[in-house]
PDB file of C-alpha atoms in Angstrom:
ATOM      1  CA  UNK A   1       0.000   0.000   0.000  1.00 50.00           C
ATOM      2  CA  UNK A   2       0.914   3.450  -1.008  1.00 60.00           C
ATOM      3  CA  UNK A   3       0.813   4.618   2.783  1.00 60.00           C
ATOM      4  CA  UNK A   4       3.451   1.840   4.172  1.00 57.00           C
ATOM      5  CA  UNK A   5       7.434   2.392   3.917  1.00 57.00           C
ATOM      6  CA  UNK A   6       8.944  -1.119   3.828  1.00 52.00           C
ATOM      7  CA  UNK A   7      12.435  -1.718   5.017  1.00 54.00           C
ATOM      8  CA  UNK A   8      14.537  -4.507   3.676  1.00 55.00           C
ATOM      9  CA  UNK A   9      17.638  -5.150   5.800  1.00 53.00           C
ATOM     10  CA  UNK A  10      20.115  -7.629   3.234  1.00 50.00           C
ATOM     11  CA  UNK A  11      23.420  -8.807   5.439  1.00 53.00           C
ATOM     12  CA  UNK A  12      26.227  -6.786   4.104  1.00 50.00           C
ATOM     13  CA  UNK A  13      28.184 -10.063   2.936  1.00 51.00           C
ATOM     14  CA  UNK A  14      25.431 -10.960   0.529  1.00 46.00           C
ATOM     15  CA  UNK A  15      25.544  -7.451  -1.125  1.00 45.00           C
ATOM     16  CA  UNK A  16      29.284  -7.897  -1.698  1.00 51.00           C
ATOM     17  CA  UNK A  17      29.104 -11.204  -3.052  1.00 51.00           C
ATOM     18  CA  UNK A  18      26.624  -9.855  -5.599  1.00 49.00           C
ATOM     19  CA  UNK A  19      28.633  -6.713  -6.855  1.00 49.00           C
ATOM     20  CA  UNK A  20      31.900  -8.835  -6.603  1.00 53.00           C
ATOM     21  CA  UNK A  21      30.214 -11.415  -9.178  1.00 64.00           C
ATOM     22  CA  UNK A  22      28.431  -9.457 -11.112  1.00 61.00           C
ATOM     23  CA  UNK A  23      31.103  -6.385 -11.435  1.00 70.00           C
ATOM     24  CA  UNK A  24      34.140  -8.085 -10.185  1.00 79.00           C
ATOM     25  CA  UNK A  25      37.076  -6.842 -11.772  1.00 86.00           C
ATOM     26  CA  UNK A  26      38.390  -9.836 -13.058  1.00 88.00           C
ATOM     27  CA  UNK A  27      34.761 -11.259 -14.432  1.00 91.00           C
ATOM     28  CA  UNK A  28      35.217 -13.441 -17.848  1.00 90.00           C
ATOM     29  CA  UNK A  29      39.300 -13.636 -17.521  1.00 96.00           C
ATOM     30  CA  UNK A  30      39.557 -17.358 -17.473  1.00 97.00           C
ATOM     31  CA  UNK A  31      43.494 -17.638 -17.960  1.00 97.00           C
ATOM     32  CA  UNK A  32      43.239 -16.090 -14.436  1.00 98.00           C
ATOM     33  CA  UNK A  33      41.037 -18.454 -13.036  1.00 98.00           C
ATOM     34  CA  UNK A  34      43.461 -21.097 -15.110  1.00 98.00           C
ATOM     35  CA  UNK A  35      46.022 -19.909 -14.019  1.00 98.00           C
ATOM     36  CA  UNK A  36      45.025 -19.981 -10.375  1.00 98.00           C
ATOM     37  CA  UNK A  37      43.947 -23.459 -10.298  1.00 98.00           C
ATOM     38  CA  UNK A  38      47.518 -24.248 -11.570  1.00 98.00           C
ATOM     39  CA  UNK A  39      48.524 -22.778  -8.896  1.00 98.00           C
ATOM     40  CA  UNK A  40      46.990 -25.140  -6.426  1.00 98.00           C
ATOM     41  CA  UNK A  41      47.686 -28.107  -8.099  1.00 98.00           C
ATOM     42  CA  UNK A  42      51.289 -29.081  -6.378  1.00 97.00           C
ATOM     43  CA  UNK A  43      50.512 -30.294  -2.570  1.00 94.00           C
ATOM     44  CA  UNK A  44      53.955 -31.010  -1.483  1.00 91.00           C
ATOM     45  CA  UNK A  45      52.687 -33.850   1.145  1.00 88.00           C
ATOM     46  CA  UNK A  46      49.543 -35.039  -0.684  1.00 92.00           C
ATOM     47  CA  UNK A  47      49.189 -38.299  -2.613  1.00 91.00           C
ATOM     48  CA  UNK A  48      52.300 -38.156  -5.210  1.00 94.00           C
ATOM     49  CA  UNK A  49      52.987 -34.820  -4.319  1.00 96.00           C
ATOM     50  CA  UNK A  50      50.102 -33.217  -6.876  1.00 97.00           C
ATOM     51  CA  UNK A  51      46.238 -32.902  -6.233  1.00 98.00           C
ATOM     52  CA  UNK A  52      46.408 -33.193 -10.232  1.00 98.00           C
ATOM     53  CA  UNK A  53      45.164 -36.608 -10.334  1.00 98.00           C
ATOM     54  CA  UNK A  54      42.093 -36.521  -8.242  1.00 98.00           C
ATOM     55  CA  UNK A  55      40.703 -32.916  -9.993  1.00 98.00           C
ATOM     56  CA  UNK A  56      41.033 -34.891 -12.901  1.00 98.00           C
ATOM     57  CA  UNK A  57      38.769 -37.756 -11.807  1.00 98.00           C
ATOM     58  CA  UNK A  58      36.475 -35.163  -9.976  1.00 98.00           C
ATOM     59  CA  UNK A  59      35.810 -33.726 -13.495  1.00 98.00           C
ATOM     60  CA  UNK A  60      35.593 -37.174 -14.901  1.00 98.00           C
ATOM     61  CA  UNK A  61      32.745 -37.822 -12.596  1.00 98.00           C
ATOM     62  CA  UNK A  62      30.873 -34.746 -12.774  1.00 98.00           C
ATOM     63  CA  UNK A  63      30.192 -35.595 -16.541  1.00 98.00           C
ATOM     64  CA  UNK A  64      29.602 -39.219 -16.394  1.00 97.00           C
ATOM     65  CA  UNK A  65      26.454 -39.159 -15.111  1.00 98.00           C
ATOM     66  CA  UNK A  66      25.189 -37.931 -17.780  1.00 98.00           C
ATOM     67  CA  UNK A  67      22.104 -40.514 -19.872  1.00 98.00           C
ATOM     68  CA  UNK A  68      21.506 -39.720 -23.309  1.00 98.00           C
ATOM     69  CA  UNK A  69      18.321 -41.178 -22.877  1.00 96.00           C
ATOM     70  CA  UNK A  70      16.511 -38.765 -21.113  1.00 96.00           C
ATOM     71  CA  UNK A  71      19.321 -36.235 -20.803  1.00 96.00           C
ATOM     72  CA  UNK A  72      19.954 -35.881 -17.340  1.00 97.00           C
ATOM     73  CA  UNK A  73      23.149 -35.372 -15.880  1.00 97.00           C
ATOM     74  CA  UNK A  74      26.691 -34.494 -16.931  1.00 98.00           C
ATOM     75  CA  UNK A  75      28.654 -31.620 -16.071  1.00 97.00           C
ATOM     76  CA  UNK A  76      25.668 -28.744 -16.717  1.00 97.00           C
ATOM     77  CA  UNK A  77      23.776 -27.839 -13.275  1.00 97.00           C
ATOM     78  CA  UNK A  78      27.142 -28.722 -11.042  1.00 98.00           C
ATOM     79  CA  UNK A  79      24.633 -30.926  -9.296  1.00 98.00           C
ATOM     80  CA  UNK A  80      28.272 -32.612  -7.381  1.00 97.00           C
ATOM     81  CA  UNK A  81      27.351 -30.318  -5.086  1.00 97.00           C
ATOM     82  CA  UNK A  82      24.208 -31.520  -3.699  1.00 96.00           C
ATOM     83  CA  UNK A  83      23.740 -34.751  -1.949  1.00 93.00           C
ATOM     84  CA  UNK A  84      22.922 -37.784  -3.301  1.00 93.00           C
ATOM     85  CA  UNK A  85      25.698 -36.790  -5.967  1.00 96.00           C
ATOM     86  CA  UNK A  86      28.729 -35.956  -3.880  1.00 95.00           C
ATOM     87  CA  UNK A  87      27.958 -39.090  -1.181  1.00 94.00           C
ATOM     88  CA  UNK A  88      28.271 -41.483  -4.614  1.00 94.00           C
ATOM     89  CA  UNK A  89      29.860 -44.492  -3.318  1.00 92.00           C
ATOM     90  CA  UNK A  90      32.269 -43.617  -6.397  1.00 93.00           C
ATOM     91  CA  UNK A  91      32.857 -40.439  -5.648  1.00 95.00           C
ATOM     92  CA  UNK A  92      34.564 -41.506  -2.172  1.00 94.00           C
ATOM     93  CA  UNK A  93      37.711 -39.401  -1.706  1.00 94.00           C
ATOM     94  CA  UNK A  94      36.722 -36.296  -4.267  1.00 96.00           C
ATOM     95  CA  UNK A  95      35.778 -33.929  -1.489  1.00 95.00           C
ATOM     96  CA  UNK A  96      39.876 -32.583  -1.672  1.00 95.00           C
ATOM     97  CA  UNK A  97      39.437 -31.598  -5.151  1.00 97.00           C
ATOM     98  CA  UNK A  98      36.484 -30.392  -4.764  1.00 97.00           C
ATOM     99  CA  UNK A  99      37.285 -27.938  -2.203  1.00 97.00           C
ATOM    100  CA  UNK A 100      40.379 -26.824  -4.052  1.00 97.00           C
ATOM    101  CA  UNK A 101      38.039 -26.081  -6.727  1.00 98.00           C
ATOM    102  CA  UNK A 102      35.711 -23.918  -4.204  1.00 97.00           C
ATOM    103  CA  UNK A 103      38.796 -22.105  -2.786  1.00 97.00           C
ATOM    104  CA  UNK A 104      39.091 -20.689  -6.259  1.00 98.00           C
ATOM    105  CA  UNK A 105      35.414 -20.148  -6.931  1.00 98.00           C
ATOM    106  CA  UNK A 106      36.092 -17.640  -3.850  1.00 97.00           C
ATOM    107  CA  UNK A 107      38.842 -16.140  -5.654  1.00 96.00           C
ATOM    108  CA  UNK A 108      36.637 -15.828  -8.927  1.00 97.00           C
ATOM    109  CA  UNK A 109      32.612 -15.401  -7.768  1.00 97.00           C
ATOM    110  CA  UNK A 110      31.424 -14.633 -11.309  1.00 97.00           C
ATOM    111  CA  UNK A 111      32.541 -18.520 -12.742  1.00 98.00           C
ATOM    112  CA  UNK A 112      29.658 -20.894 -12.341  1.00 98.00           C
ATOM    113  CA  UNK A 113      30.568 -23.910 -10.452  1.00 98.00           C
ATOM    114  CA  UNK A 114      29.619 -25.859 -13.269  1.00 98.00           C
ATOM    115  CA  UNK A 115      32.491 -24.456 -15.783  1.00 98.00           C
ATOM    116  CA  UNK A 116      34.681 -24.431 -12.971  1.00 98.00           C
ATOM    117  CA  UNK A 117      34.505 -28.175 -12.213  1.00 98.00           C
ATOM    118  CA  UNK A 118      35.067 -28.953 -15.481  1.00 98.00           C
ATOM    119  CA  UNK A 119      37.708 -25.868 -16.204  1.00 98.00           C
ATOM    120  CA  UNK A 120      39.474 -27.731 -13.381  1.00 98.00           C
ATOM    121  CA  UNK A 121      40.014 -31.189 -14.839  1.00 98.00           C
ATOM    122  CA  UNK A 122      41.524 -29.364 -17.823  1.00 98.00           C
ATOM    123  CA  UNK A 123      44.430 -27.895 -16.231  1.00 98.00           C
ATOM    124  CA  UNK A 124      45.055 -30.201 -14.159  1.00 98.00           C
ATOM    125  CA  UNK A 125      45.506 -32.490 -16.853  1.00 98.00           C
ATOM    126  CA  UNK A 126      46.999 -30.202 -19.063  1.00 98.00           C
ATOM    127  CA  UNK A 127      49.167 -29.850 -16.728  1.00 98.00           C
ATOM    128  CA  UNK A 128      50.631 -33.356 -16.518  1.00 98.00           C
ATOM    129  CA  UNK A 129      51.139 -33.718 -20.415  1.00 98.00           C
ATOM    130  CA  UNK A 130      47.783 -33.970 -22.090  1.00 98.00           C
ATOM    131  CA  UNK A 131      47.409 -31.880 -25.228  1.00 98.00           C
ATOM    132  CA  UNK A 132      45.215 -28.756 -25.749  1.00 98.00           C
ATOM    133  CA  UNK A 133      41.260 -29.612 -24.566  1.00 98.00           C
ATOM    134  CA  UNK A 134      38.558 -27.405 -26.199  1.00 97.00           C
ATOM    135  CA  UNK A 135      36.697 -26.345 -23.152  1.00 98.00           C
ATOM    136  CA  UNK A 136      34.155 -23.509 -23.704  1.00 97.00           C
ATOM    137  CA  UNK A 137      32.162 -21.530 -20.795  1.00 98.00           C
ATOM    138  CA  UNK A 138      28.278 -21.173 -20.749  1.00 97.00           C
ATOM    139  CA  UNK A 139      27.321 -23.841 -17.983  1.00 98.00           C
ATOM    140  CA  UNK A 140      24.785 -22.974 -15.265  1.00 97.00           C
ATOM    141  CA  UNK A 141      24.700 -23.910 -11.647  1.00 98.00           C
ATOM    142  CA  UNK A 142      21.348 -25.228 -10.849  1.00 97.00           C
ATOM    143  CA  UNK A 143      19.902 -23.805  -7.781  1.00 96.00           C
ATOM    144  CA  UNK A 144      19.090 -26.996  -5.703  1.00 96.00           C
ATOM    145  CA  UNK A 145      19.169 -30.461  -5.976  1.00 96.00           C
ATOM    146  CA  UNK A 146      15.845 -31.199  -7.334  1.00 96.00           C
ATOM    147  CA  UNK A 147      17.924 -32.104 -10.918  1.00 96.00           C
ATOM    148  CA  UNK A 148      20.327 -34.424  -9.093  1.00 97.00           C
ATOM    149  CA  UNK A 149      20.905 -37.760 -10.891  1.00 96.00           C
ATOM    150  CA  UNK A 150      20.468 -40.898  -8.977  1.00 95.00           C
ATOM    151  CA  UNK A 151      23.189 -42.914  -7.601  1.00 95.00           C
ATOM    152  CA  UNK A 152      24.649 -45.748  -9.254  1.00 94.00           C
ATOM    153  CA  UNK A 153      25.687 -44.189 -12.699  1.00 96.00           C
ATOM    154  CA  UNK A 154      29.167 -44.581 -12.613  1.00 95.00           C
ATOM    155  CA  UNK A 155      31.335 -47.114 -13.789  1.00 95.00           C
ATOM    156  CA  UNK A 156      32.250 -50.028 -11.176  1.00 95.00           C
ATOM    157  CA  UNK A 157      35.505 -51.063 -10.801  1.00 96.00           C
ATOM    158  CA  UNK A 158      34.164 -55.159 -10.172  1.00 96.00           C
ATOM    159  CA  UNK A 159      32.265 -55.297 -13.563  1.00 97.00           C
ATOM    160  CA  UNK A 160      32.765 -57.194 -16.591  1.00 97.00           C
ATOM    161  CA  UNK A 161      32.857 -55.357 -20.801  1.00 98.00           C
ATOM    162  CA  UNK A 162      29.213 -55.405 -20.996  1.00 98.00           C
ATOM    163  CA  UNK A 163      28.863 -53.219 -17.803  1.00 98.00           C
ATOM    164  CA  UNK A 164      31.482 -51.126 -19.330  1.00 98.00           C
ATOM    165  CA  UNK A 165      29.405 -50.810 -22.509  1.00 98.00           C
ATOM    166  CA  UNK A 166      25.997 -50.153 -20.562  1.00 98.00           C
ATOM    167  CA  UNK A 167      27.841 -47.213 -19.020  1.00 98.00           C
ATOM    168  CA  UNK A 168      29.979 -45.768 -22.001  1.00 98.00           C
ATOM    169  CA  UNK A 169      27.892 -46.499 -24.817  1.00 98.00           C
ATOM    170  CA  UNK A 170      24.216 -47.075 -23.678  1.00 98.00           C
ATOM    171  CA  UNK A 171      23.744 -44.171 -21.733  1.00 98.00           C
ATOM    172  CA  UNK A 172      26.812 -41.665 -22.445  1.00 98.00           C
ATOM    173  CA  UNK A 173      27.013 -42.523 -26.023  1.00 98.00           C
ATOM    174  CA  UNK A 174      31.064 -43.479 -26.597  1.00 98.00           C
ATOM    175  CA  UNK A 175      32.170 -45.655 -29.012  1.00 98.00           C
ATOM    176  CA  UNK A 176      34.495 -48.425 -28.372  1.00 98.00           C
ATOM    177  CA  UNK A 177      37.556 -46.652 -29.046  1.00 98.00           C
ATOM    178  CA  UNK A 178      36.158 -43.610 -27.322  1.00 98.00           C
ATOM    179  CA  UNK A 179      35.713 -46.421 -24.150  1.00 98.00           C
ATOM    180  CA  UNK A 180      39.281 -47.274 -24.298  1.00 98.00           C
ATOM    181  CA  UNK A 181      40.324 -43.801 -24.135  1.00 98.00           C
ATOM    182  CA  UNK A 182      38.592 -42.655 -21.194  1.00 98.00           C
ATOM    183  CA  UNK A 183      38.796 -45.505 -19.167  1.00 98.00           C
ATOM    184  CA  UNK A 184      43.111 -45.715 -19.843  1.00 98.00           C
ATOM    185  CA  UNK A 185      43.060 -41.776 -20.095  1.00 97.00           C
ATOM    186  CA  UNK A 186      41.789 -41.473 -16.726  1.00 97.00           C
ATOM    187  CA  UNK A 187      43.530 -44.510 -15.116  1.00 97.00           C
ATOM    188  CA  UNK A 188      47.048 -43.095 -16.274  1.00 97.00           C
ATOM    189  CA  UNK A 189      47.229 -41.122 -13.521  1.00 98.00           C
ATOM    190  CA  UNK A 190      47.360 -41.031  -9.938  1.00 97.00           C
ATOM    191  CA  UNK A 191      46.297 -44.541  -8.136  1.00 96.00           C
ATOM    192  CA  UNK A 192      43.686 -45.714  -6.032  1.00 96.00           C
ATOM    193  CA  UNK A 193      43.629 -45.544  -2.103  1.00 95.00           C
ATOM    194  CA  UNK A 194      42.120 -48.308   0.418  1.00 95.00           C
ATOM    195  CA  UNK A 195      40.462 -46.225   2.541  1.00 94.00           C
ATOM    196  CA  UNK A 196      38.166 -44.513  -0.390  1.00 94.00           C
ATOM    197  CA  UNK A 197      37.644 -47.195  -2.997  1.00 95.00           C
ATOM    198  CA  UNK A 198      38.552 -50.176  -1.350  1.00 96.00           C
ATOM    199  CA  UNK A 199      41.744 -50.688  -3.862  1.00 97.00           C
ATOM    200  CA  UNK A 200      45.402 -49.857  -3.578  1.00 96.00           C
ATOM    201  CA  UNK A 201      47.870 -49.085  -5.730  1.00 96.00           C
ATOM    202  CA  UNK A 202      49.364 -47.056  -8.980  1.00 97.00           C
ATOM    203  CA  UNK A 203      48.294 -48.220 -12.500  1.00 97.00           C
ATOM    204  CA  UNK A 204      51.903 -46.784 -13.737  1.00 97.00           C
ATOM    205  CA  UNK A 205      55.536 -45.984 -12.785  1.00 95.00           C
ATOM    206  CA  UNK A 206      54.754 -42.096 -12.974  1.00 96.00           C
ATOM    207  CA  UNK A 207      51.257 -41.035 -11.329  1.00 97.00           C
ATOM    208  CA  UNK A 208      51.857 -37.242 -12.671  1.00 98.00           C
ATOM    209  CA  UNK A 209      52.903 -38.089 -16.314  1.00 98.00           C
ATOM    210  CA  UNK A 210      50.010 -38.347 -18.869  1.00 98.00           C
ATOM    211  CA  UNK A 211      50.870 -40.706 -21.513  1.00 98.00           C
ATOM    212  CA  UNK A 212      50.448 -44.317 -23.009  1.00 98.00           C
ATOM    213  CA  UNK A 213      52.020 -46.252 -20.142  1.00 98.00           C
ATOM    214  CA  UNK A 214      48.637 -47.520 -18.737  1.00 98.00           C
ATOM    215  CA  UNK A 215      48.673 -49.324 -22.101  1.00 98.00           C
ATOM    216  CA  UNK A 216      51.821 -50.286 -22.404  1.00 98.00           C
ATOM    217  CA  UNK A 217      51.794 -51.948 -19.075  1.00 97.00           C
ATOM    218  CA  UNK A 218      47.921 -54.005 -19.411  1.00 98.00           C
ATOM    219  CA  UNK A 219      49.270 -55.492 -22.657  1.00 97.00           C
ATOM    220  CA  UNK A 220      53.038 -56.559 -21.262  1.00 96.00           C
ATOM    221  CA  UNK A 221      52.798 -57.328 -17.699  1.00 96.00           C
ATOM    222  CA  UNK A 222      51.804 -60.634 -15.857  1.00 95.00           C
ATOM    223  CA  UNK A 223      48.893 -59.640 -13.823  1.00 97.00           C
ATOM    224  CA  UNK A 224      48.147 -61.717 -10.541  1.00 96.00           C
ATOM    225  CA  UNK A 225      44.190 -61.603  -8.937  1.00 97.00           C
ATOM    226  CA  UNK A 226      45.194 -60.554  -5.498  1.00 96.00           C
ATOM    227  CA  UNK A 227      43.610 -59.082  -2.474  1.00 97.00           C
ATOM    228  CA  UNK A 228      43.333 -56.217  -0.826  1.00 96.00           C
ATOM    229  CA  UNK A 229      44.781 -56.769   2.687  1.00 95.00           C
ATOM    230  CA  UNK A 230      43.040 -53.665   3.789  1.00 96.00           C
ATOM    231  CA  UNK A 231      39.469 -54.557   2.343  1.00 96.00           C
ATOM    232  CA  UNK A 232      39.642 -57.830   0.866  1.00 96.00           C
ATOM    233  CA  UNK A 233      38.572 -56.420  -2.292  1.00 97.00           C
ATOM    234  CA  UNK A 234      40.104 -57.962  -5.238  1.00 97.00           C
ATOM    235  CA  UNK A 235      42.413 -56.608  -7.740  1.00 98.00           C
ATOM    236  CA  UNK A 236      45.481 -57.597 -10.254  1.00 98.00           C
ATOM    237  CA  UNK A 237      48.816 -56.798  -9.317  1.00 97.00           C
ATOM    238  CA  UNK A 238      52.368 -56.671 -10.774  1.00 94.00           C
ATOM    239  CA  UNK A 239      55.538 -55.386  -9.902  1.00 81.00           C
ATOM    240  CA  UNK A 240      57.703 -52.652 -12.480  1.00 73.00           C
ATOM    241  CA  UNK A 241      60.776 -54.806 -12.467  1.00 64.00           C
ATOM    242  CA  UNK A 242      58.754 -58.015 -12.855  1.00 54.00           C
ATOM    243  CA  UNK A 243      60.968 -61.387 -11.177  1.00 53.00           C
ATOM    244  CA  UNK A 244      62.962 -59.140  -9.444  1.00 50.00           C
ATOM    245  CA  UNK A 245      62.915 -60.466  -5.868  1.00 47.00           C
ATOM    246  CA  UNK A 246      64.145 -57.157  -4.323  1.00 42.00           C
ATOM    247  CA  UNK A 247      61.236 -55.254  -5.897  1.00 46.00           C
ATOM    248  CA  UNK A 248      59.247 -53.862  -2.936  1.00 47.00           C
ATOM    249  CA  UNK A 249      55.480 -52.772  -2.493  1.00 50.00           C
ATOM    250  CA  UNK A 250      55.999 -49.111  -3.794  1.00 51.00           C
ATOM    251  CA  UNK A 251      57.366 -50.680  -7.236  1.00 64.00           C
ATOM    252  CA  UNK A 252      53.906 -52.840  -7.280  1.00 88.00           C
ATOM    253  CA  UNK A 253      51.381 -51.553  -9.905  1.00 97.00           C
ATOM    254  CA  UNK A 254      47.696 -52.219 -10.147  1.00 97.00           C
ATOM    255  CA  UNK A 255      44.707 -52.919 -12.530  1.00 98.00           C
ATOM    256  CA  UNK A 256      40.951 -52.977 -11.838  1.00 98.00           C
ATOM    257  CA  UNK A 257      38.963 -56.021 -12.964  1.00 98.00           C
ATOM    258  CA  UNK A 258      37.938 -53.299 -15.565  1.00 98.00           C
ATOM    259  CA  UNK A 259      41.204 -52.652 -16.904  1.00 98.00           C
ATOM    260  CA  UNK A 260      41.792 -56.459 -16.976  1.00 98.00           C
ATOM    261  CA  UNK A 261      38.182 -56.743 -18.964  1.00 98.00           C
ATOM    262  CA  UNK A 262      39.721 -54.271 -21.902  1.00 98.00           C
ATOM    263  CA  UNK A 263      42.235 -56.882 -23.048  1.00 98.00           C
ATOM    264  CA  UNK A 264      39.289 -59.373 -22.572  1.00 98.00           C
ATOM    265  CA  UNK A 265      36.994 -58.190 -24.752  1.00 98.00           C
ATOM    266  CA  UNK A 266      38.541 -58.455 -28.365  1.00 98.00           C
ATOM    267  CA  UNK A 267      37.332 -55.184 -29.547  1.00 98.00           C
ATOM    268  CA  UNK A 268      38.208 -53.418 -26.717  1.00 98.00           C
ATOM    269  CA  UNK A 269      41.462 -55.427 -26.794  1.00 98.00           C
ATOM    270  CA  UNK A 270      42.539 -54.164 -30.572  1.00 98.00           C
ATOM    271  CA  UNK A 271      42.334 -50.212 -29.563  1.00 98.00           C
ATOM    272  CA  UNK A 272      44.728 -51.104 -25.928  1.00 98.00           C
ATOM    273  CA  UNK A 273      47.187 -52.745 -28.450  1.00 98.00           C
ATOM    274  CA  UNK A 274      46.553 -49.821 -30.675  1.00 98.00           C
ATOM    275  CA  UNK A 275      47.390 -47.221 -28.469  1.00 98.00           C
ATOM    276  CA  UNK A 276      49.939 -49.100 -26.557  1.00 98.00           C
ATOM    277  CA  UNK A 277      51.880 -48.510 -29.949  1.00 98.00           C
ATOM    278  CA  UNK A 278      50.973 -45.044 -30.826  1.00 98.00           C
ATOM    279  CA  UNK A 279      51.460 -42.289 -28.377  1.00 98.00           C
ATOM    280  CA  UNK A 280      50.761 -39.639 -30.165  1.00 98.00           C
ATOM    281  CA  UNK A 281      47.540 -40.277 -31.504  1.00 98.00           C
ATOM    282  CA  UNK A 282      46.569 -41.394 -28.096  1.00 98.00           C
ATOM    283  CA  UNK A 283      46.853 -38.153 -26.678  1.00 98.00           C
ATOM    284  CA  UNK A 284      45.483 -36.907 -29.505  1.00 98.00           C
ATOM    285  CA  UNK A 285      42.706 -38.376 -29.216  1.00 98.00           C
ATOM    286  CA  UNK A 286      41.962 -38.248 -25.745  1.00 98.00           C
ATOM    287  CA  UNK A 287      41.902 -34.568 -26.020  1.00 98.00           C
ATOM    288  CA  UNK A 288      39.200 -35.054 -28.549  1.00 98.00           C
ATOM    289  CA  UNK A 289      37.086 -37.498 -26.835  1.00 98.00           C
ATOM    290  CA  UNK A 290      37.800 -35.940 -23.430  1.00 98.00           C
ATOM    291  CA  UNK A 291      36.107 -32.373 -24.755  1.00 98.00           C
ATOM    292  CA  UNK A 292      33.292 -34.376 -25.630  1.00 98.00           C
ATOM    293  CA  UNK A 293      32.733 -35.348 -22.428  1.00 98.00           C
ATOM    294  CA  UNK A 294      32.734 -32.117 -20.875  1.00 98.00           C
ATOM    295  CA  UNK A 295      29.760 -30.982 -23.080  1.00 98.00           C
ATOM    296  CA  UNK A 296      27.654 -34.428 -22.041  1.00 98.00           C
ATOM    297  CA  UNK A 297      24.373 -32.680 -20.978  1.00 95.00           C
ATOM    298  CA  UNK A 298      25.427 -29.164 -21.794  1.00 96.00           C
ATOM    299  CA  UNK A 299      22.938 -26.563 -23.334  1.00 89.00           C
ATOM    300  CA  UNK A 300      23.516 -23.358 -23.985  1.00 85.00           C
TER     301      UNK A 300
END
């Protein structure tokens, strides 16, 4: 009514977040924002010495929900934010990269989480050798959780090759040579930890180099079913110096049943051996294929 004076009291903090996002200084610079997640990647007691690794497979998983069947999911929204999402039994042990990430989103207000997340997993890997990713901005944070996918959508580590092609190729649309790249892109680097995924262990010599190893070593080595002493989980194993009796546990390397299934599966089988002998086109490639998974889901 034209005879009442309202009064609107807004907490100081809010008002500053607004002007800082909307007028911040810095607002569509993303070699900043790049160049501050760089910045954060090397953790001198942490892992291998790199949080690298584990952005990378926080970016991985942001996308791969994704179902090309009714669209939901992917990177779009930043739903790994919201419960169910972030308490994914997969998603175990991404709550480090994840708040590196936010300490930058402080940093930079005006980024949506949602390009962040996945701006993240591009340096990062970038970082450790990967070739140029086309990443574009124009991804929205959705406001609440009400668009969260359900659990259950990523890959599991126990499965067999027609699990891995319901995942990769059902709902997220990959190829089988788009399969083989993501799944030995991603497990080229850093290694898994007992106490978040129930395995142990590196999948290569160097956590922090991107490159064709991961092949190299599922077509060459001898690879034992052992158990996890920790969680009795099961796993393959080999040392780096295979039959060398002095070898000790940090030269032991690791594969997933997964990993194992890709040299199981014949067509899945011909693309390891493939890249296992071509480097370059396997990093190529995985820059290719890796772009396309940051747009899963995405509309501008």
């Amino acid at each position: 009514p034209d005879n009442f004076i309202y009064k609107i009291k807004i907490r100081k903090p809010y008002i500053k977040n607004q002007i800082n996002s909307s007028f911040h200084k810095t607002r569509g610079n993303y070699d900043l924002v790049r160049q501050e997640i760089l910045n954060r990647l090397d953790i001198a007691n942490y892992d291998d010495g790199s949080i690298a690794p584990n952005i990378v497979r926080f970016t991985w998983h942001c996308c791969a929900t994704y179902d090309q069947r009714d669209g939901t999911g992917g990177s779009n929204g930043a739903t790994m934010r919201f419960p169910p999402e972030i308490n994914d039994d997969g998603n175990t042990g991404l709550h480090t990269a994840k708040s590196c990430l936010d300490l930058v989103k402080l940093k930079f207000p005006w980024i949506t989480y949602a390009d962040l997340y996945t701006l993240g997993g591009v340096v990062a890997i970038e970082s450790m050798g990967c070739p140029t990713i086309d990443w574009k901005p124009g991804r929205i944070d959705f406001a609440d959780d009400s668009k969260v996918p359900p659990n259950g959508r990523l890959p599991l580590a126990t499965k067999d090759a027609n699990h891995i092609r319901t995942v990769f190729q059902e709902r997220m649309g990959f190829s089988d040579r788009e399969t083989v790249l993501l799944i030995g892109g991603g497990h080229s680097l850093g290694r898994c930890h007992a106490k978040y995924s129930g395995f142990k262990g590196k999948w290569t010599g160097n956590p922090l180099k991107f490159d064709n190893d991961f092949f190299k070593l599922l077509m060459s080595k001898t690879w034992n079913y052992t158990q996890v002493s920790e969680t009795g989980n099961m796993q393959y194993t080999s040392t780096i110096t295979e039959g060398n009796p002095m070898a000790n546990n940090d030269d032991e390397l690791m594969m997933l049943n997964t990993d194992i299934e890709l040299i199981k599966d014949t067509n899945f089988k011909k693309w390891v051996n493939y890249y296992a002998n071509n480097e370059i086109e396997f990093l190529n490639d995985f820059a290719i294929v890796f772009g396309k998974l940051l747009e899963l889901g995405v509309d501008r």
